[in-house]
C-alpha cells in the first residue's frame, strides 16, 4: 500500500510517498481502509520536529504522518467485539493516517452514522473534538461568557465559534483578512477583528467596555500569546492550544499576575479524550450537530495522497479556510 513517511525532520521535501506493507490488526485494533486522511497543523509540528521531544505525541524516525481519517473497517482484532468489517468509521490520535490502510486502537475509532458523509466525518473528528473540549471542558462556556477565538476562519476556529454560540457565549474572533472575517461572521462570530489592521487587544477592550474577555482560545502562539493574556478579565483563562506562528518559549508567571491573576493552560487533545467514552460523548454531540444543521463543517479542499506536501504548504501559508483532506479511496 501507499503511505507518506519522513526519515528526518524538516520542510515539505522530507515527505516521501512509499510502498509499505499493509498493517495487520493487533488484539485491540481494527484496520481501516482510508477514504480520506485529515490534514492537521499537528502534522506540520510532527514533520518539522516541534514535537520531537513530546512524550504525548512521540515521533520516532522514520515516522508515518497523519493523525486522523475516515473510511471502512477492513479487519478486526480478536479482542474487538463491537465493530465489524464494512463498518463506516472515523478515528483520531494515531500516528500514520496518510496511508491507504491504518491499524487503529479501538479506543479512538468512532462509528459514522449513515447520513454523515465520510469527508465530513474526516473533517470533524479531530478539529471538532478539539473545539468541543475547548468550549465544554477547558473552559465550559455558558450564556453570559465572552470569548476570543484566534484564527476564526481556520479549521478549528470555524467549529469553535459555532460551538461557543451553541453554548450561548458571545464570540469575538481575530482573522487575517476581510474575506476571512466574512467566514468567521457567517459561522456566528459577533465581532470580527482584522488583526493586521488594528491592535487586537485594543479592539477586544473596546468591544468589552474595558473589562476583557472571560477566556481566550489562542492557537497562534508566539505572535499573539502575550497580548492574549492581556485581553482577559481578572481571573480569566488563556487556553494556548497551538502555535501556528511559532512556539512560545518563555512565560513569566508575574505576567499572569499583572494581567489580573489570570490562569493559563496549554492542553493536548489526548488528555481530553482519555477514555473511549470521553471521545464517544464528544463525537455524539458533534455528529448530532452536523446532522441537525447546527454545525457547518467546512471542507476547504481535497488533494490526492501524493500531494500531502502541497496541503502542508497551503496551511503554513495561511491559505486554508477549513479542513484540508487527502483523498485515499474516496467514498
Ligand atoms: N491542542 C490541541 O488539542 C489541538 C488539537 C488540534 C489542533 N490544534 C491547533 O489548532 C490550531 C488550528 O489548527 P487548524 O488545523 O484548524 O489550522 P488553521 O487554524 O486552519 O490554520 C492556521 C491559521 O492560523 C493563523 N495564523 C496566524 N499566524 C500564522 C502563521 N505565522 N503561520 C500560519 N498560520 C498562522 C492563520 O489564520 P489567519 O490568517 O486568520 O491569521 C491560519 O490560517 C493549530 O495551531 C493546531 O496546532 C490544537
PDB file of C-alpha atoms in Angstrom, residues 126-294:
ATOM      1  CA  UNK A 126     -10.027  15.951  15.281  1.00  0.00           C
ATOM      2  CA  UNK A 127     -10.821  19.621  14.748  1.00  0.00           C
ATOM      3  CA  UNK A 128     -14.368  19.128  16.065  1.00  0.00           C
ATOM      4  CA  UNK A 129     -13.198  17.177  19.103  1.00  0.00           C
ATOM      5  CA  UNK A 130     -10.675  19.932  19.788  1.00  0.00           C
ATOM      6  CA  UNK A 131     -13.281  22.682  19.510  1.00  0.00           C
ATOM      7  CA  UNK A 132     -15.620  20.616  21.682  1.00  0.00           C
ATOM      8  CA  UNK A 133     -13.193  20.124  24.559  1.00  0.00           C
ATOM      9  CA  UNK A 134     -12.079  23.757  24.395  1.00  0.00           C
ATOM     10  CA  UNK A 135     -15.645  25.061  24.671  1.00  0.00           C
ATOM     11  CA  UNK A 136     -17.051  22.461  27.058  1.00  0.00           C
ATOM     12  CA  UNK A 137     -14.152  21.282  29.258  1.00  0.00           C
ATOM     13  CA  UNK A 138     -11.066  23.531  29.161  1.00  0.00           C
ATOM     14  CA  UNK A 139     -13.465  26.406  29.916  1.00  0.00           C
ATOM     15  CA  UNK A 140     -17.116  25.300  29.947  1.00  0.00           C
ATOM     16  CA  UNK A 141     -18.662  28.256  28.130  1.00  0.00           C
ATOM     17  CA  UNK A 142     -22.095  29.402  29.199  1.00  0.00           C
ATOM     18  CA  UNK A 143     -24.533  32.203  28.431  1.00  0.00           C
ATOM     19  CA  UNK A 144     -23.085  35.493  29.667  1.00  0.00           C
ATOM     20  CA  UNK A 145     -19.473  34.493  28.855  1.00  0.00           C
ATOM     21  CA  UNK A 146     -17.453  36.314  26.235  1.00  0.00           C
ATOM     22  CA  UNK A 147     -14.596  34.519  24.471  1.00  0.00           C
ATOM     23  CA  UNK A 148     -11.905  35.469  21.997  1.00  0.00           C
ATOM     24  CA  UNK A 149     -11.107  32.944  19.237  1.00  0.00           C
ATOM     25  CA  UNK A 150      -7.936  33.464  17.207  1.00  0.00           C
ATOM     26  CA  UNK A 151      -7.772  32.216  13.586  1.00  0.00           C
ATOM     27  CA  UNK A 152     -11.571  32.313  13.437  1.00  0.00           C
ATOM     28  CA  UNK A 153     -11.737  31.251   9.778  1.00  0.00           C
ATOM     29  CA  UNK A 154      -9.457  28.252  10.338  1.00  0.00           C
ATOM     30  CA  UNK A 155     -10.453  24.633  10.673  1.00  0.00           C
ATOM     31  CA  UNK A 156     -10.736  24.560  14.472  1.00  0.00           C
ATOM     32  CA  UNK A 157     -11.694  28.249  14.558  1.00  0.00           C
ATOM     33  CA  UNK A 158     -14.876  27.909  12.496  1.00  0.00           C
ATOM     34  CA  UNK A 159     -16.045  24.956  14.591  1.00  0.00           C
ATOM     35  CA  UNK A 160     -15.136  26.616  17.890  1.00  0.00           C
ATOM     36  CA  UNK A 161     -17.114  29.759  17.021  1.00  0.00           C
ATOM     37  CA  UNK A 162     -20.179  27.649  16.258  1.00  0.00           C
ATOM     38  CA  UNK A 163     -19.926  25.519  19.415  1.00  0.00           C
ATOM     39  CA  UNK A 164     -19.400  28.650  21.531  1.00  0.00           C
ATOM     40  CA  UNK A 165     -22.608  30.068  20.019  1.00  0.00           C
ATOM     41  CA  UNK A 166     -24.472  26.793  20.664  1.00  0.00           C
ATOM     42  CA  UNK A 167     -23.457  27.243  24.327  1.00  0.00           C
ATOM     43  CA  UNK A 168     -24.766  30.811  24.353  1.00  0.00           C
ATOM     44  CA  UNK A 169     -21.481  32.725  24.585  1.00  0.00           C
ATOM     45  CA  UNK A 170     -20.581  35.984  22.888  1.00  0.00           C
ATOM     46  CA  UNK A 171     -17.723  35.430  20.427  1.00  0.00           C
ATOM     47  CA  UNK A 172     -15.008  37.825  19.282  1.00  0.00           C
ATOM     48  CA  UNK A 173     -12.774  36.392  16.542  1.00  0.00           C
ATOM     49  CA  UNK A 174      -9.488  37.527  15.044  1.00  0.00           C
ATOM     50  CA  UNK A 175      -8.776  36.864  11.370  1.00  0.00           C
ATOM     51  CA  UNK A 176      -6.067  37.690   8.850  1.00  0.00           C
ATOM     52  CA  UNK A 177      -8.201  39.222   6.074  1.00  0.00           C
ATOM     53  CA  UNK A 178     -11.579  40.764   5.269  1.00  0.00           C
ATOM     54  CA  UNK A 179     -12.582  37.633   3.375  1.00  0.00           C
ATOM     55  CA  UNK A 180     -11.793  35.522   6.461  1.00  0.00           C
ATOM     56  CA  UNK A 181     -13.811  37.991   8.576  1.00  0.00           C
ATOM     57  CA  UNK A 182     -16.854  37.165   6.442  1.00  0.00           C
ATOM     58  CA  UNK A 183     -16.293  33.447   7.025  1.00  0.00           C
ATOM     59  CA  UNK A 184     -15.985  33.908  10.804  1.00  0.00           C
ATOM     60  CA  UNK A 185     -19.096  36.118  10.861  1.00  0.00           C
ATOM     61  CA  UNK A 186     -21.028  33.555   8.813  1.00  0.00           C
ATOM     62  CA  UNK A 187     -20.185  30.962  11.499  1.00  0.00           C
ATOM     63  CA  UNK A 188     -21.664  33.238  14.161  1.00  0.00           C
ATOM     64  CA  UNK A 189     -18.846  35.471  15.432  1.00  0.00           C
ATOM     65  CA  UNK A 190     -20.446  38.566  16.972  1.00  0.00           C
ATOM     66  CA  UNK A 191     -17.377  40.727  16.341  1.00  0.00           C
ATOM     67  CA  UNK A 192     -14.516  40.108  13.914  1.00  0.00           C
ATOM     68  CA  UNK A 193     -11.117  41.749  14.385  1.00  0.00           C
ATOM     69  CA  UNK A 194      -8.684  42.144  11.495  1.00  0.00           C
ATOM     70  CA  UNK A 195      -5.506  41.854  13.490  1.00  0.00           C
ATOM     71  CA  UNK A 196      -3.314  43.032  10.630  1.00  0.00           C
ATOM     72  CA  UNK A 197      -5.151  46.366  10.566  1.00  0.00           C
ATOM     73  CA  UNK A 198      -5.848  47.020  14.243  1.00  0.00           C
ATOM     74  CA  UNK A 199      -4.298  46.180  17.602  1.00  0.00           C
ATOM     75  CA  UNK A 200      -6.413  43.182  18.569  1.00  0.00           C
ATOM     76  CA  UNK A 201      -6.048  43.816  22.299  1.00  0.00           C
ATOM     77  CA  UNK A 202      -7.373  47.357  21.949  1.00  0.00           C
ATOM     78  CA  UNK A 203     -10.240  46.051  19.819  1.00  0.00           C
ATOM     79  CA  UNK A 204     -11.114  43.464  22.490  1.00  0.00           C
ATOM     80  CA  UNK A 205     -11.011  46.069  25.253  1.00  0.00           C
ATOM     81  CA  UNK A 206     -13.244  48.412  23.194  1.00  0.00           C
ATOM     82  CA  UNK A 207     -15.713  45.631  22.494  1.00  0.00           C
ATOM     83  CA  UNK A 208     -15.918  44.673  26.178  1.00  0.00           C
ATOM     84  CA  UNK A 209     -16.013  48.211  27.626  1.00  0.00           C
ATOM     85  CA  UNK A 210     -12.547  47.739  29.109  1.00  0.00           C
ATOM     86  CA  UNK A 211     -13.448  44.566  31.033  1.00  0.00           C
ATOM     87  CA  UNK A 212     -11.719  41.944  28.879  1.00  0.00           C
ATOM     88  CA  UNK A 213     -12.956  38.515  27.902  1.00  0.00           C
ATOM     89  CA  UNK A 214     -13.538  35.516  30.142  1.00  0.00           C
ATOM     90  CA  UNK A 215     -11.453  33.188  28.005  1.00  0.00           C
ATOM     91  CA  UNK A 216      -9.049  33.423  25.068  1.00  0.00           C
ATOM     92  CA  UNK A 217      -8.582  30.437  22.779  1.00  0.00           C
ATOM     93  CA  UNK A 218      -5.173  31.037  21.212  1.00  0.00           C
ATOM     94  CA  UNK A 219      -3.823  28.686  18.513  1.00  0.00           C
ATOM     95  CA  UNK A 220      -1.429  31.222  17.000  1.00  0.00           C
ATOM     96  CA  UNK A 221       1.160  31.242  19.794  1.00  0.00           C
ATOM     97  CA  UNK A 222       4.304  33.316  19.580  1.00  0.00           C
ATOM     98  CA  UNK A 223       2.760  36.289  17.739  1.00  0.00           C
ATOM     99  CA  UNK A 224      -0.340  36.623  19.915  1.00  0.00           C
ATOM    100  CA  UNK A 225       0.270  34.987  23.262  1.00  0.00           C
ATOM    101  CA  UNK A 226       1.400  37.977  25.337  1.00  0.00           C
ATOM    102  CA  UNK A 227      -1.455  40.193  24.180  1.00  0.00           C
ATOM    103  CA  UNK A 228      -3.924  37.310  24.558  1.00  0.00           C
ATOM    104  CA  UNK A 229      -3.173  37.201  28.282  1.00  0.00           C
ATOM    105  CA  UNK A 230      -3.720  40.952  28.485  1.00  0.00           C
ATOM    106  CA  UNK A 231      -7.164  40.625  26.803  1.00  0.00           C
ATOM    107  CA  UNK A 232      -8.535  38.746  29.816  1.00  0.00           C
ATOM    108  CA  UNK A 233     -10.721  39.997  32.627  1.00  0.00           C
ATOM    109  CA  UNK A 234      -9.292  39.385  36.113  1.00  0.00           C
ATOM    110  CA  UNK A 235      -9.101  35.626  36.796  1.00  0.00           C
ATOM    111  CA  UNK A 236      -9.911  34.792  33.176  1.00  0.00           C
ATOM    112  CA  UNK A 237      -8.282  31.876  31.335  1.00  0.00           C
ATOM    113  CA  UNK A 238      -5.869  31.798  28.408  1.00  0.00           C
ATOM    114  CA  UNK A 239      -6.020  28.463  26.593  1.00  0.00           C
ATOM    115  CA  UNK A 240      -2.972  28.243  24.360  1.00  0.00           C
ATOM    116  CA  UNK A 241      -3.764  25.225  22.204  1.00  0.00           C
ATOM    117  CA  UNK A 242      -1.429  25.636  19.222  1.00  0.00           C
ATOM    118  CA  UNK A 243       1.462  27.652  17.848  1.00  0.00           C
ATOM    119  CA  UNK A 244       0.903  28.310  14.142  1.00  0.00           C
ATOM    120  CA  UNK A 245       3.163  31.393  14.335  1.00  0.00           C
ATOM    121  CA  UNK A 246       5.904  29.666  16.351  1.00  0.00           C
ATOM    122  CA  UNK A 247       6.377  28.102  19.776  1.00  0.00           C
ATOM    123  CA  UNK A 248       6.025  30.170  22.925  1.00  0.00           C
ATOM    124  CA  UNK A 249       9.372  29.634  24.603  1.00  0.00           C
ATOM    125  CA  UNK A 250       9.004  31.598  27.821  1.00  0.00           C
ATOM    126  CA  UNK A 251       6.329  32.659  30.239  1.00  0.00           C
ATOM    127  CA  UNK A 252       6.987  34.816  33.288  1.00  0.00           C
ATOM    128  CA  UNK A 253       4.433  33.881  35.968  1.00  0.00           C
ATOM    129  CA  UNK A 254       4.386  37.526  37.067  1.00  0.00           C
ATOM    130  CA  UNK A 255       2.891  38.427  33.665  1.00  0.00           C
ATOM    131  CA  UNK A 256      -0.112  36.326  34.683  1.00  0.00           C
ATOM    132  CA  UNK A 257      -0.390  38.243  37.966  1.00  0.00           C
ATOM    133  CA  UNK A 258      -0.094  41.621  36.293  1.00  0.00           C
ATOM    134  CA  UNK A 259      -2.720  40.684  33.696  1.00  0.00           C
ATOM    135  CA  UNK A 260      -5.260  40.192  36.509  1.00  0.00           C
ATOM    136  CA  UNK A 261      -4.232  36.979  38.299  1.00  0.00           C
ATOM    137  CA  UNK A 262      -5.262  35.152  35.148  1.00  0.00           C
ATOM    138  CA  UNK A 263      -4.971  31.419  34.511  1.00  0.00           C
ATOM    139  CA  UNK A 264      -3.059  29.735  31.741  1.00  0.00           C
ATOM    140  CA  UNK A 265      -3.212  26.252  30.243  1.00  0.00           C
ATOM    141  CA  UNK A 266      -1.539  24.553  27.270  1.00  0.00           C
ATOM    142  CA  UNK A 267      -3.705  21.465  26.595  1.00  0.00           C
ATOM    143  CA  UNK A 268      -3.200  18.448  24.329  1.00  0.00           C
ATOM    144  CA  UNK A 269      -6.381  16.859  22.943  1.00  0.00           C
ATOM    145  CA  UNK A 270      -5.063  13.488  24.169  1.00  0.00           C
ATOM    146  CA  UNK A 271      -5.802  14.496  27.762  1.00  0.00           C
ATOM    147  CA  UNK A 272      -9.410  15.417  26.940  1.00  0.00           C
ATOM    148  CA  UNK A 273     -10.214  12.064  25.291  1.00  0.00           C
ATOM    149  CA  UNK A 274      -8.609   9.850  27.883  1.00  0.00           C
ATOM    150  CA  UNK A 275     -11.195   7.104  27.501  1.00  0.00           C
ATOM    151  CA  UNK A 276     -13.268   5.809  24.633  1.00  0.00           C
ATOM    152  CA  UNK A 277     -16.392   7.045  26.434  1.00  0.00           C
ATOM    153  CA  UNK A 278     -14.996  10.556  26.651  1.00  0.00           C
ATOM    154  CA  UNK A 279     -14.336  10.624  22.902  1.00  0.00           C
ATOM    155  CA  UNK A 280     -17.713   8.994  22.204  1.00  0.00           C
ATOM    156  CA  UNK A 281     -19.559  11.656  24.239  1.00  0.00           C
ATOM    157  CA  UNK A 282     -17.891  14.419  22.263  1.00  0.00           C
ATOM    158  CA  UNK A 283     -18.419  12.598  18.935  1.00  0.00           C
ATOM    159  CA  UNK A 284     -22.122  12.063  19.681  1.00  0.00           C
ATOM    160  CA  UNK A 285     -22.581  15.822  20.120  1.00  0.00           C
ATOM    161  CA  UNK A 286     -20.523  16.689  17.054  1.00  0.00           C
ATOM    162  CA  UNK A 287     -22.169  14.194  14.687  1.00  0.00           C
ATOM    163  CA  UNK A 288     -25.604  15.178  16.035  1.00  0.00           C
ATOM    164  CA  UNK A 289     -24.998  18.890  15.479  1.00  0.00           C
ATOM    165  CA  UNK A 290     -23.586  18.244  11.987  1.00  0.00           C
ATOM    166  CA  UNK A 291     -26.657  16.198  11.101  1.00  0.00           C
ATOM    167  CA  UNK A 292     -29.232  18.614  12.520  1.00  0.00           C
ATOM    168  CA  UNK A 293     -27.587  21.556  10.741  1.00  0.00           C
ATOM    169  CA  UNK A 294     -26.286  23.399  13.805  1.00  0.00           C
TER     170      UNK A 294
END
